[in-house]
Amino acid sequence: MKEKIEKDIELSQEVFQSLPTNNIKNKKKFLTEIDKEIAHYQETLNTIYQELVNRQKPYMSLTEHQYEEYDDALLQLTKALSYTNNLSTAYEKLKLDKNIYCLTHYQNNDLKQNNQILKRMIDLFQKVGIPLQSKDFTYTKFVTQYMDSFFSYQYYLDSKDLEKVFEDLYWKDSHMILEIELNMRHLYLKHQSEFEKYIKKTNQTLLSHFKQGEKNLIDDYSYLRHKLEQVKLEDKNNLLYYFVTDTYRVDDYAENKIEPLIQKYFSHYPNQQSLEEVYQDTLKLLHSLQEYQNYTKYDSFIQKMKKLYKENLEKNVIAKHMKKIKELEKKLWKLNKKSTHSSKKTKVDKLEPEINQVIQDIHEQYTEIDQVMFQTVLKENIRDNSTIFKALLLLSQYYCFVADLCREQNSDITYEEIDQIHQELTSFVLNPDNTMINNMTILEDVNLSDMVIANYQLLGIQITKDMLEGNQLDLCMSDLKKILVYYQLQKQKISLQSLEDMKKIQKIMEKK
């Protein structure tokens, strides 16, 4: 069409050059003809522009598909898998450990966040069937007074009145948040059997939906993750959307770019291997590289677990600390009964220093427990022949230990960033495409990159040590993802020429 318009313009120019303009009448006629010609080409331009708009409409109306149903289902199955395993207690399964940890490392200047954490725990007790009241918070008179106001304002946590109550009490007792945290620990231990019964009942309900119980739960999780990956790979809408939004560049998928890329990894293509076979092998290789990358990402965590597993641990260390805590709490209750409950600024309780010391002693006992808790659990559940998978699965159940490891590496890390790392760790551990960590033992000392290379070289796939190092690994995985996209373009008969045209039209529309 472009050539025809250019030819018509040339002819028009020849005609106009031949028209006489030697007098006013001829000049008017000349201008009239020019106006007609301009109107004609303006109409043609409008027609062309409308055609461009029409061609672009299918692309411009695209929005990225989300997969909330899959994500929600996987989230529920992940929660169910966490509930039904025997590697953690109700304390970890119900995330009380996480909430206590957040209170332990509270920020003085973020009262609202601390109150929200406290509210979550109180709601959890309610859910289990234990409605807490201010009289349950008896560690100090200041804790009781604050919790009395807290229950009054628990649905208005940003209330200025509640903030004022806290500020007034904080000047009298600067360790009040710590005391509330210790009180919450006490309440959990007091009602521990009820929490365990709640988890047991919940698990019975969960597993009743599956004929073979936990096995079917695991199978469903694996099926759903595979299904989600397949749906994402085959989603034509999103495939086009990523080209429209420049997530994918059309030039990268030209045949003269992709063919050498495939041959870089698959030496048997195209003579002895079809594109379909390349696609299947690419998926397997990508899964292995993702597993390898995640393994290296959490290698410091694995090494820490290996070290703790090998180290000696005092026998019954937690039981000894718990016994000491019970003795100290008995002493605390007695002191609180003798203590005056006056909150007058002018009156100082003579027992207050002793009470504060007992509370500090209890805190030290819990600190000792927190430091050895994961090592104790590790030694109870892991053996010399246990796999890396089981060790990481155990790790994923213990938020506090993960958080401590994260804070060791980055003291400025936020709770949101720790949550992200914890979620990614859990997702990695439960990935049904993992193979290496399922077969490596905790004490095994192997070079994982050599295993990957040797395994795929046997299949005629060309992977070198350099490809698995640093940025080269990311580049290698990017190459493999391009091969997967190219296969989908071919399978779904999406023309690269049509995508190129779409991008050209997009640029024209942007200029317009």
Short mmCIF file of C-alpha atoms in Angstrom, two decimals:
data_model
loop_
_atom_site.label_atom_id
_atom_site.label_comp_id
_atom_site.label_asym_id
_atom_site.label_seq_id
_atom_site.Cartn_x
_atom_site.Cartn_y
_atom_site.Cartn_z
CA MET A 1 0.00 0.00 0.00
CA LYS A 2 2.89 2.32 0.80
CA GLU A 3 4.33 1.86 -2.70
CA LYS A 4 0.93 2.60 -4.31
CA ILE A 5 0.53 5.83 -2.32
CA GLU A 6 4.06 6.95 -3.20
CA LYS A 7 3.36 6.26 -6.90
CA ASP A 8 0.06 8.19 -6.72
CA ILE A 9 1.86 11.15 -5.13
CA GLU A 10 4.44 11.13 -7.93
CA LEU A 11 1.66 11.16 -10.53
CA SER A 12 -0.12 13.98 -8.69
CA GLN A 13 3.09 16.00 -8.65
CA GLU A 14 3.45 15.54 -12.42
CA VAL A 15 -0.15 16.66 -12.96
CA PHE A 16 0.27 19.73 -10.75
CA GLN A 17 3.48 20.68 -12.55
CA SER A 18 1.61 20.65 -15.85
CA LEU A 19 -1.25 22.86 -14.61
CA PRO A 20 -1.08 26.51 -15.80
CA THR A 21 -0.75 29.24 -13.14
CA ASN A 22 -0.31 32.22 -15.47
CA ASN A 23 -3.39 34.14 -14.30
CA ILE A 24 -5.66 34.55 -11.27
CA LYS A 25 -8.29 32.13 -12.59
CA ASN A 26 -5.73 29.39 -13.21
CA LYS A 27 -4.08 30.02 -9.84
CA LYS A 28 -7.44 29.65 -8.04
CA LYS A 29 -8.11 26.43 -9.95
CA PHE A 30 -4.61 25.21 -9.08
CA LEU A 31 -5.17 25.90 -5.36
CA THR A 32 -8.59 24.23 -5.47
CA GLU A 33 -7.07 21.08 -6.96
CA ILE A 34 -4.36 21.10 -4.30
CA ASP A 35 -7.01 21.39 -1.55
CA LYS A 36 -8.88 18.44 -3.08
CA GLU A 37 -5.67 16.43 -3.18
CA ILE A 38 -4.84 17.30 0.45
CA ALA A 39 -8.38 16.32 1.50
CA HIS A 40 -8.01 13.05 -0.42
CA TYR A 41 -4.75 12.15 1.29
CA GLN A 42 -6.04 13.29 4.68
CA GLU A 43 -8.94 10.88 4.22
CA THR A 44 -6.47 8.19 3.18
CA LEU A 45 -4.36 8.98 6.27
CA ASN A 46 -7.43 8.73 8.50
CA THR A 47 -8.33 5.40 6.90
CA ILE A 48 -4.79 4.09 7.42
CA TYR A 49 -4.67 5.34 10.99
CA GLN A 50 -8.00 3.67 11.74
CA GLU A 51 -6.66 0.47 10.21
CA LEU A 52 -3.63 0.71 12.51
CA VAL A 53 -5.93 1.27 15.47
CA ASN A 54 -8.00 -1.78 14.49
CA ARG A 55 -4.89 -3.93 14.09
CA GLN A 56 -3.53 -2.78 17.42
CA LYS A 57 -6.77 -3.26 19.36
CA PRO A 58 -6.27 -6.99 20.11
CA TYR A 59 -2.88 -6.18 21.63
CA MET A 60 -3.68 -2.96 23.46
CA SER A 61 -6.64 -4.54 25.25
CA LEU A 62 -4.41 -7.26 26.72
CA THR A 63 -3.96 -7.40 30.48
CA GLU A 64 -1.71 -9.83 32.28
CA HIS A 65 -3.48 -12.92 33.55
CA GLN A 66 -3.03 -13.55 37.26
CA TYR A 67 -3.46 -16.93 38.87
CA GLU A 68 -5.05 -16.13 42.21
CA GLU A 69 -7.01 -19.39 42.38
CA TYR A 70 -3.86 -21.45 41.92
CA ASP A 71 -1.89 -19.25 44.32
CA ASP A 72 -4.61 -19.43 46.98
CA ALA A 73 -4.92 -23.19 46.61
CA LEU A 74 -1.14 -23.65 46.87
CA LEU A 75 -1.07 -21.39 49.93
CA GLN A 76 -3.72 -23.52 51.62
CA LEU A 77 -1.94 -26.75 50.69
CA THR A 78 1.36 -25.34 51.97
CA LYS A 79 -0.34 -24.50 55.24
CA ALA A 80 -1.85 -27.99 55.39
CA LEU A 81 1.56 -29.60 54.75
CA SER A 82 3.02 -27.48 57.55
CA TYR A 83 0.22 -28.47 59.93
CA THR A 84 0.41 -32.20 59.21
CA ASN A 85 4.17 -32.74 59.43
CA ASN A 86 5.70 -34.00 62.68
CA LEU A 87 8.75 -31.71 62.58
CA SER A 88 7.26 -28.82 64.56
CA THR A 89 4.79 -28.12 67.35
CA ALA A 90 1.63 -26.03 67.51
CA TYR A 91 3.85 -23.12 68.59
CA GLU A 92 5.52 -23.03 65.16
CA LYS A 93 2.56 -24.22 63.08
CA LEU A 94 0.33 -21.40 64.35
CA LYS A 95 3.16 -18.85 63.95
CA LEU A 96 3.24 -17.97 67.63
CA ASP A 97 7.02 -18.31 67.39
CA LYS A 98 7.10 -15.66 64.67
CA ASN A 99 4.90 -13.24 66.60
CA ILE A 100 6.88 -13.73 69.81
CA TYR A 101 10.09 -13.18 67.82
CA CYS A 102 8.74 -9.92 66.43
CA LEU A 103 7.85 -8.75 69.94
CA THR A 104 11.26 -9.83 71.21
CA HIS A 105 12.90 -7.64 68.57
CA TYR A 106 10.32 -4.89 68.85
CA GLN A 107 10.89 -1.31 67.77
CA ASN A 108 10.34 1.27 70.53
CA ASN A 109 8.99 3.76 68.05
CA ASP A 110 6.40 1.49 66.48
CA LEU A 111 3.69 0.96 69.05
CA LYS A 112 1.02 0.28 66.45
CA GLN A 113 2.97 -2.62 64.97
CA ASN A 114 3.61 -4.08 68.42
CA ASN A 115 -0.10 -3.81 69.21
CA GLN A 116 -1.00 -5.53 65.95
CA ILE A 117 1.34 -8.42 66.78
CA LEU A 118 -0.24 -8.67 70.21
CA LYS A 119 -3.74 -8.58 68.69
CA ARG A 120 -2.85 -11.43 66.31
CA MET A 121 -1.76 -13.61 69.21
CA ILE A 122 -4.83 -12.83 71.30
CA ASP A 123 -7.04 -13.65 68.29
CA LEU A 124 -5.18 -16.93 67.89
CA PHE A 125 -5.83 -17.88 71.50
CA GLN A 126 -9.50 -17.05 70.90
CA LYS A 127 -9.51 -19.27 67.80
CA VAL A 128 -8.10 -22.18 69.80
CA GLY A 129 -10.83 -21.66 72.40
CA ILE A 130 -8.94 -19.63 75.01
CA PRO A 131 -10.46 -16.15 75.39
CA LEU A 132 -7.81 -14.05 77.08
CA GLN A 133 -8.58 -11.17 79.42
CA SER A 134 -6.46 -8.51 81.12
CA LYS A 135 -6.42 -10.59 84.32
CA ASP A 136 -4.39 -13.22 82.41
CA PHE A 137 -1.56 -10.71 82.09
CA THR A 138 -0.03 -10.65 85.55
CA TYR A 139 3.72 -10.40 85.03
CA THR A 140 3.68 -6.87 86.48
CA LYS A 141 1.03 -4.41 87.57
CA PHE A 142 1.99 -2.23 84.60
CA VAL A 143 1.33 -5.06 82.15
CA THR A 144 -2.07 -5.68 83.73
CA GLN A 145 -2.94 -1.98 83.52
CA TYR A 146 -1.87 -1.68 79.90
CA MET A 147 -3.70 -4.85 78.83
CA ASP A 148 -6.84 -3.60 80.55
CA SER A 149 -6.74 -0.57 78.23
CA PHE A 150 -5.64 -2.71 75.29
CA PHE A 151 -8.74 -4.92 75.47
CA SER A 152 -10.89 -1.79 75.61
CA TYR A 153 -9.23 -0.40 72.46
CA GLN A 154 -8.30 -3.64 70.65
CA TYR A 155 -10.43 -2.66 67.64
CA TYR A 156 -8.93 0.84 67.59
CA LEU A 157 -5.21 0.14 67.89
CA ASP A 158 -4.29 3.55 66.53
CA SER A 159 -6.29 5.27 69.27
CA LYS A 160 -4.51 8.26 70.78
CA ASP A 161 -5.96 7.30 74.17
CA LEU A 162 -4.30 3.87 74.02
CA GLU A 163 -1.06 5.51 72.95
CA LYS A 164 -1.24 7.86 75.93
CA VAL A 165 -1.83 4.96 78.32
CA PHE A 166 1.25 3.24 76.95
CA GLU A 167 3.39 6.37 77.20
CA ASP A 168 2.34 7.02 80.80
CA LEU A 169 3.12 3.44 81.82
CA TYR A 170 6.30 3.25 79.75
CA TRP A 171 7.94 5.99 81.82
CA LYS A 172 7.32 3.87 84.92
CA ASP A 173 8.30 0.56 83.29
CA SER A 174 10.45 0.78 80.16
CA HIS A 175 10.55 -3.04 79.86
CA MET A 176 6.80 -3.41 79.51
CA ILE A 177 6.88 -4.89 75.98
CA LEU A 178 9.39 -7.49 77.15
CA GLU A 179 7.14 -8.34 80.09
CA ILE A 180 4.13 -8.72 77.78
CA GLU A 181 6.20 -11.03 75.57
CA LEU A 182 7.21 -13.19 78.57
CA ASN A 183 3.59 -13.22 79.71
CA MET A 184 2.49 -14.49 76.27
CA ARG A 185 5.10 -17.26 76.43
CA HIS A 186 3.76 -18.21 79.86
CA LEU A 187 0.18 -18.31 78.59
CA TYR A 188 1.13 -20.55 75.66
CA LEU A 189 2.91 -23.02 77.95
CA LYS A 190 -0.06 -22.95 80.33
CA HIS A 191 -2.41 -23.89 77.48
CA GLN A 192 0.02 -25.91 75.36
CA SER A 193 -2.06 -29.10 75.43
CA GLU A 194 -5.10 -27.18 74.15
CA PHE A 195 -3.06 -25.82 71.24
CA GLU A 196 -1.82 -29.31 70.36
CA LYS A 197 -5.40 -30.63 70.51
CA TYR A 198 -6.49 -27.83 68.17
CA ILE A 199 -3.79 -28.77 65.65
CA LYS A 200 -4.67 -32.47 65.93
CA LYS A 201 -8.36 -31.74 65.33
CA THR A 202 -7.54 -29.42 62.42
CA ASN A 203 -5.32 -32.08 60.87
CA GLN A 204 -8.03 -34.71 61.16
CA THR A 205 -10.40 -32.37 59.31
CA LEU A 206 -7.79 -31.58 56.66
CA LEU A 207 -6.81 -35.17 55.99
CA SER A 208 -10.42 -36.38 55.95
CA HIS A 209 -10.72 -34.74 52.50
CA PHE A 210 -8.03 -37.06 51.12
CA LYS A 211 -8.43 -40.81 50.69
CA GLN A 212 -4.81 -41.55 51.44
CA GLY A 213 -4.31 -38.72 53.89
CA GLU A 214 -0.97 -36.94 53.78
CA LYS A 215 0.20 -38.80 50.66
CA ASN A 216 -2.67 -37.38 48.63
CA LEU A 217 -2.02 -33.96 50.16
CA ILE A 218 1.56 -34.06 48.86
CA ASP A 219 0.41 -35.43 45.49
CA ASP A 220 -2.15 -32.64 45.13
CA TYR A 221 0.43 -30.01 45.95
CA SER A 222 2.85 -31.46 43.37
CA TYR A 223 0.13 -31.71 40.74
CA LEU A 224 -0.99 -28.14 41.31
CA ARG A 225 2.53 -26.71 41.05
CA HIS A 226 3.15 -28.63 37.82
CA LYS A 227 -0.22 -27.53 36.48
CA LEU A 228 0.46 -23.88 37.32
CA GLU A 229 3.83 -24.01 35.55
CA GLN A 230 2.20 -25.56 32.48
CA VAL A 231 -0.62 -23.00 32.43
CA LYS A 232 1.86 -20.14 32.69
CA LEU A 233 4.04 -21.52 29.90
CA GLU A 234 1.08 -22.06 27.57
CA ASP A 235 -0.80 -18.83 28.32
CA LYS A 236 -1.06 -17.20 24.88
CA ASN A 237 -2.55 -14.02 26.32
CA ASN A 238 0.43 -13.44 28.61
CA LEU A 239 2.88 -14.46 25.90
CA LEU A 240 1.56 -11.67 23.68
CA TYR A 241 1.29 -9.27 26.61
CA TYR A 242 4.99 -9.70 27.41
CA PHE A 243 5.89 -8.76 23.84
CA VAL A 244 3.57 -5.74 23.94
CA THR A 245 5.15 -4.52 27.19
CA ASP A 246 8.72 -5.25 26.04
CA THR A 247 9.27 -7.91 28.67
CA TYR A 248 10.21 -10.01 25.64
CA ARG A 249 12.01 -8.44 22.67
CA VAL A 250 10.91 -9.67 19.23
CA ASP A 251 14.49 -9.63 17.90
CA ASP A 252 15.60 -12.17 20.52
CA TYR A 253 13.28 -14.82 19.06
CA ALA A 254 14.24 -14.59 15.40
CA GLU A 255 15.22 -17.96 13.96
CA ASN A 256 18.79 -16.84 13.31
CA LYS A 257 19.10 -16.00 17.03
CA ILE A 258 17.33 -19.01 18.52
CA GLU A 259 18.81 -21.79 16.34
CA PRO A 260 22.42 -21.10 17.50
CA LEU A 261 21.13 -20.73 21.07
CA ILE A 262 19.54 -24.19 20.98
CA GLN A 263 22.65 -25.72 19.42
CA LYS A 264 24.78 -24.11 22.15
CA TYR A 265 23.16 -26.48 24.66
CA PHE A 266 21.71 -29.29 22.52
CA SER A 267 24.29 -30.63 20.08
CA HIS A 268 21.89 -33.21 18.59
CA TYR A 269 19.47 -30.55 17.34
CA PRO A 270 18.07 -30.47 14.65
CA ASN A 271 19.38 -33.68 13.04
CA GLN A 272 18.75 -36.13 15.90
CA GLN A 273 16.45 -34.14 18.13
CA SER A 274 13.12 -32.42 17.45
CA LEU A 275 12.06 -29.05 18.87
CA GLU A 276 9.54 -30.88 21.06
CA GLU A 277 12.34 -33.02 22.56
CA VAL A 278 14.48 -29.92 23.03
CA TYR A 279 11.59 -28.28 24.87
CA GLN A 280 11.22 -31.20 27.30
CA ASP A 281 14.97 -31.36 27.96
CA THR A 282 15.10 -27.59 28.41
CA LEU A 283 12.44 -27.78 31.11
CA LYS A 284 14.37 -30.51 32.94
CA LEU A 285 17.63 -28.59 32.69
CA LEU A 286 16.01 -25.35 33.83
CA HIS A 287 14.50 -27.12 36.86
CA SER A 288 17.93 -28.49 37.76
CA LEU A 289 19.61 -25.10 37.40
CA GLN A 290 16.90 -23.47 39.51
CA GLU A 291 17.44 -26.12 42.18
CA TYR A 292 21.21 -25.59 41.97
CA GLN A 293 20.80 -21.82 42.24
CA ASN A 294 18.52 -22.15 45.28
CA TYR A 295 20.91 -24.62 46.89
CA THR A 296 23.76 -22.13 46.56
CA LYS A 297 21.46 -19.35 47.80
CA TYR A 298 20.78 -21.25 51.03
CA ASP A 299 24.20 -22.88 51.30
CA SER A 300 25.14 -20.74 54.34
CA PHE A 301 21.97 -21.99 56.06
CA ILE A 302 22.87 -25.60 55.21
CA GLN A 303 26.43 -25.18 56.48
CA LYS A 304 25.10 -23.72 59.74
CA MET A 305 22.81 -26.73 60.20
CA LYS A 306 25.69 -29.12 59.51
CA LYS A 307 27.79 -27.36 62.13
CA LEU A 308 25.02 -27.44 64.75
CA TYR A 309 24.30 -31.09 63.99
CA LYS A 310 27.93 -32.06 64.62
CA GLU A 311 28.32 -30.00 67.80
CA ASN A 312 27.59 -31.50 71.20
CA LEU A 313 24.52 -30.34 73.09
CA GLU A 314 23.87 -30.60 76.79
CA LYS A 315 21.36 -33.33 77.57
CA ASN A 316 17.83 -32.14 78.47
CA VAL A 317 19.03 -28.55 78.22
CA ILE A 318 15.60 -27.11 77.39
CA ALA A 319 13.87 -29.07 80.16
CA LYS A 320 16.39 -27.65 82.65
CA HIS A 321 15.74 -24.10 81.54
CA MET A 322 11.96 -24.66 81.64
CA LYS A 323 12.22 -25.98 85.18
CA LYS A 324 14.16 -22.87 86.18
CA ILE A 325 11.53 -20.63 84.52
CA LYS A 326 8.74 -22.29 86.52
CA GLU A 327 10.65 -21.71 89.75
CA LEU A 328 11.26 -18.07 88.86
CA GLU A 329 7.63 -17.50 87.88
CA LYS A 330 6.46 -18.91 91.23
CA LYS A 331 8.74 -16.42 92.91
CA LEU A 332 7.38 -13.65 90.67
CA TRP A 333 3.74 -14.43 91.54
CA LYS A 334 4.58 -14.29 95.25
CA LEU A 335 6.35 -10.97 94.90
CA ASN A 336 3.45 -9.54 92.87
CA LYS A 337 1.01 -10.50 95.64
CA LYS A 338 3.13 -8.68 98.22
CA SER A 339 3.72 -5.72 95.94
CA THR A 340 1.62 -2.59 96.19
CA HIS A 341 -0.52 -2.04 93.10
CA SER A 342 -0.52 1.68 93.47
CA SER A 343 0.45 3.54 90.32
CA LYS A 344 0.95 6.93 91.96
CA LYS A 345 4.00 8.73 90.69
CA THR A 346 5.04 9.64 94.22
CA LYS A 347 4.88 6.13 95.61
CA VAL A 348 7.68 3.68 94.83
CA ASP A 349 7.15 -0.03 95.38
CA LYS A 350 10.06 -1.32 97.48
CA LEU A 351 9.71 -4.79 95.86
CA GLU A 352 10.02 -3.41 92.34
CA PRO A 353 13.80 -3.90 92.03
CA GLU A 354 13.47 -7.55 93.07
CA ILE A 355 10.56 -8.07 90.68
CA ASN A 356 12.58 -6.54 87.85
CA GLN A 357 15.49 -8.85 88.62
CA VAL A 358 13.30 -11.96 88.56
CA ILE A 359 11.84 -10.88 85.23
CA GLN A 360 15.35 -10.33 83.86
CA ASP A 361 16.33 -13.83 85.07
CA ILE A 362 13.29 -15.32 83.30
CA HIS A 363 14.19 -13.43 80.15
CA GLU A 364 17.73 -14.83 80.26
CA GLN A 365 16.36 -18.37 80.58
CA TYR A 366 14.14 -17.89 77.52
CA THR A 367 17.09 -16.39 75.63
CA GLU A 368 19.09 -19.53 76.39
CA ILE A 369 16.19 -21.68 75.18
CA ASP A 370 15.86 -19.69 71.97
CA GLN A 371 19.57 -20.14 71.27
CA VAL A 372 19.49 -23.94 71.54
CA MET A 373 15.93 -24.65 70.41
CA PHE A 374 16.66 -25.29 66.75
CA GLN A 375 19.78 -27.33 67.50
CA THR A 376 17.72 -29.48 69.85
CA VAL A 377 15.04 -30.01 67.21
CA LEU A 378 17.72 -30.68 64.59
CA LYS A 379 19.33 -33.42 66.68
CA GLU A 380 15.92 -34.95 67.47
CA ASN A 381 14.84 -35.19 63.83
CA ILE A 382 17.99 -35.50 61.72
CA ARG A 383 20.30 -38.50 61.39
CA ASP A 384 23.57 -39.02 59.50
CA ASN A 385 21.68 -40.40 56.51
CA SER A 386 18.97 -37.69 56.49
CA THR A 387 18.72 -35.76 53.25
CA ILE A 388 19.32 -32.07 52.64
CA PHE A 389 15.63 -31.95 51.74
CA LYS A 390 14.59 -33.07 55.24
CA ALA A 391 17.02 -30.64 56.87
CA LEU A 392 15.67 -27.71 54.81
CA LEU A 393 12.09 -28.84 55.41
CA LEU A 394 12.83 -28.75 59.14
CA LEU A 395 14.43 -25.32 58.76
CA SER A 396 11.39 -23.96 56.93
CA GLN A 397 9.24 -24.81 59.98
CA TYR A 398 11.31 -22.64 62.32
CA TYR A 399 10.89 -18.98 61.46
CA CYS A 400 12.99 -17.74 64.38
CA PHE A 401 16.12 -19.60 63.31
CA VAL A 402 15.69 -18.42 59.70
CA ALA A 403 15.23 -14.86 60.96
CA ASP A 404 18.38 -15.09 63.11
CA LEU A 405 20.39 -16.36 60.13
CA CYS A 406 19.09 -13.50 58.00
CA ARG A 407 19.94 -10.93 60.68
CA GLU A 408 23.45 -12.37 61.01
CA GLN A 409 24.01 -11.69 57.31
CA ASN A 410 22.26 -8.31 57.29
CA SER A 411 21.60 -6.47 60.54
CA ASP A 412 19.41 -3.91 58.72
CA ILE A 413 17.06 -6.46 57.18
CA THR A 414 13.33 -5.77 57.61
CA TYR A 415 10.62 -8.18 58.75
CA GLU A 416 9.12 -7.97 55.26
CA GLU A 417 12.43 -9.07 53.72
CA ILE A 418 12.76 -11.93 56.22
CA ASP A 419 9.20 -13.02 55.37
CA GLN A 420 10.10 -13.02 51.68
CA ILE A 421 13.19 -15.16 52.26
CA HIS A 422 11.21 -17.55 54.46
CA GLN A 423 8.45 -17.90 51.86
CA GLU A 424 10.97 -18.46 49.07
CA LEU A 425 12.76 -21.08 51.16
CA THR A 426 9.49 -22.93 51.79
CA SER A 427 8.59 -22.78 48.09
CA PHE A 428 12.02 -24.14 47.15
CA VAL A 429 11.86 -27.00 49.65
CA LEU A 430 8.39 -28.10 48.48
CA ASN A 431 9.25 -27.86 44.77
CA PRO A 432 8.28 -31.26 43.30
CA ASP A 433 10.97 -30.92 40.60
CA ASN A 434 13.83 -31.05 43.10
CA THR A 435 16.03 -34.10 42.65
CA MET A 436 19.48 -33.33 44.03
CA ILE A 437 18.56 -32.23 47.55
CA ASN A 438 16.27 -35.28 47.81
CA ASN A 439 19.26 -37.57 47.31
CA MET A 440 22.08 -35.74 49.12
CA THR A 441 22.59 -36.46 52.82
CA ILE A 442 23.23 -33.76 55.39
CA LEU A 443 26.80 -34.93 56.03
CA GLU A 444 27.65 -35.58 52.39
CA ASP A 445 30.36 -33.35 50.97
CA VAL A 446 29.78 -33.15 47.21
CA ASN A 447 30.44 -30.67 44.45
CA LEU A 448 26.95 -30.00 43.20
CA SER A 449 28.05 -28.24 40.02
CA ASP A 450 30.05 -31.34 38.99
CA MET A 451 26.94 -33.48 39.56
CA VAL A 452 24.83 -31.22 37.33
CA ILE A 453 27.44 -31.16 34.56
CA ALA A 454 28.08 -34.92 34.61
CA ASN A 455 24.37 -35.77 34.61
CA TYR A 456 23.50 -33.63 31.60
CA GLN A 457 26.61 -34.40 29.60
CA LEU A 458 25.47 -38.03 29.65
CA LEU A 459 22.28 -36.82 27.95
CA GLY A 460 24.23 -34.94 25.30
CA ILE A 461 23.48 -31.53 26.84
CA GLN A 462 26.40 -29.14 26.88
CA ILE A 463 26.82 -27.54 30.30
CA THR A 464 30.18 -26.31 31.56
CA LYS A 465 31.44 -25.20 34.97
CA ASP A 466 31.72 -21.60 33.77
CA MET A 467 28.00 -21.57 32.94
CA LEU A 468 27.15 -22.29 36.59
CA GLU A 469 29.14 -19.46 38.12
CA GLY A 470 27.83 -16.03 39.12
CA ASN A 471 26.11 -14.02 36.41
CA GLN A 472 26.74 -16.77 33.87
CA LEU A 473 24.18 -18.95 35.64
CA ASP A 474 21.55 -16.21 35.27
CA LEU A 475 22.50 -15.85 31.60
CA CYS A 476 22.24 -19.60 31.07
CA MET A 477 18.78 -19.72 32.66
CA SER A 478 17.73 -16.72 30.56
CA ASP A 479 18.80 -18.62 27.42
CA LEU A 480 16.75 -21.65 28.42
CA LYS A 481 13.67 -19.52 29.10
CA LYS A 482 14.01 -18.02 25.61
CA ILE A 483 13.99 -21.53 24.14
CA LEU A 484 10.78 -22.29 26.05
CA VAL A 485 9.17 -19.09 24.75
CA TYR A 486 10.31 -19.83 21.18
CA TYR A 487 8.73 -23.28 21.38
CA GLN A 488 5.41 -21.77 22.49
CA LEU A 489 5.55 -19.26 19.62
CA GLN A 490 5.95 -22.13 17.19
CA LYS A 491 3.37 -24.37 18.86
CA GLN A 492 0.73 -21.62 19.04
CA LYS A 493 1.54 -20.42 15.52
CA ILE A 494 2.30 -16.87 16.59
CA SER A 495 4.07 -15.12 13.73
CA LEU A 496 7.16 -13.10 14.60
CA GLN A 497 6.33 -10.88 11.63
CA SER A 498 2.97 -10.04 13.18
CA LEU A 499 4.75 -9.17 16.44
CA GLU A 500 7.23 -6.97 14.58
CA ASP A 501 4.34 -5.21 12.84
CA MET A 502 2.64 -4.74 16.17
CA LYS A 503 5.75 -3.07 17.61
CA LYS A 504 6.08 -0.78 14.56
CA ILE A 505 2.43 0.23 14.85
CA GLN A 506 2.94 0.79 18.57
CA LYS A 507 5.74 3.27 17.84
CA ILE A 508 3.60 5.07 15.25
CA MET A 509 0.71 5.30 17.72
CA GLU A 510 3.01 6.70 20.39
CA LYS A 511 4.18 9.43 18.00
CA LYS A 512 0.59 10.18 17.00
#
